[in-house]
């Protein structure tokens, strides 16, 4: 598909652009822009997974494409994949070291990627074992990926949340001692 797009784009450019200007135009850059614009349209239609595939195609053609990476991070945040979003925001911070907002976004995404176990389960830190177990089972039923098979987006969100619930339960269930602090932050 990309090869056919390149050929068609070159033919069209030859008709529209003087030969001296053709040397300046990079077809891969234009195709990356097409993938990016397609991803933006898909995101507006709430097709986040399809948008993510288009963004990955754009970044494969143009690794330094800041707008595409920004949209990639936004898609990961939408899918509750905070660890991936943090990785992309960190890459953006490296691409644009003068823009401190990328580092801030990476820090926020990292914080959301490792939430307090009590907050994930929705219980107070003084909750007894039975209350935590009830909350865990209720959230497992709510977020089980098999119950969210309507769309790719719902499936990925459910998988992410199901994994977070399982990790929270594992953190609180191991050993008989429940820590007062979770992930370096207070659970209040």
C-alpha angles and dihedrals in degrees: 000000000000091000091052090048091051092051093047091046092050092049090050092046092051089056095046105034132058113247093247091059094049092075090064096052117085111204091203089058092052092047090049088053090051090052090048093050090047089052091051091052092048091050090054087053089052092247093135099162093050089047090052091054090052091049091051089053091051092049092048088058096040113021093181093056101129097185091052092049090049090053089046090056090047090053092050090050090050090052091049090244094138096164091057091045090053090051091052093046089051090052088051090051088055092048092049108027092170092061106081093183091078091059090048091051090049091052092050092048090049090051091051090046091061106036126171110279092227091053092050091053091042095233133124117253090247092056116130123241094260093054092048091049091051091050091047093051093045091052092045090055092045097048103032106135093227089065092054103054096125094100140002090248094054091045093053094045091049092048091051093049093043089054091049091050091049092049091048091050092048091050093051099037100051116094113359091264120094114201119235090218125053123203093341094302130096117253103222 
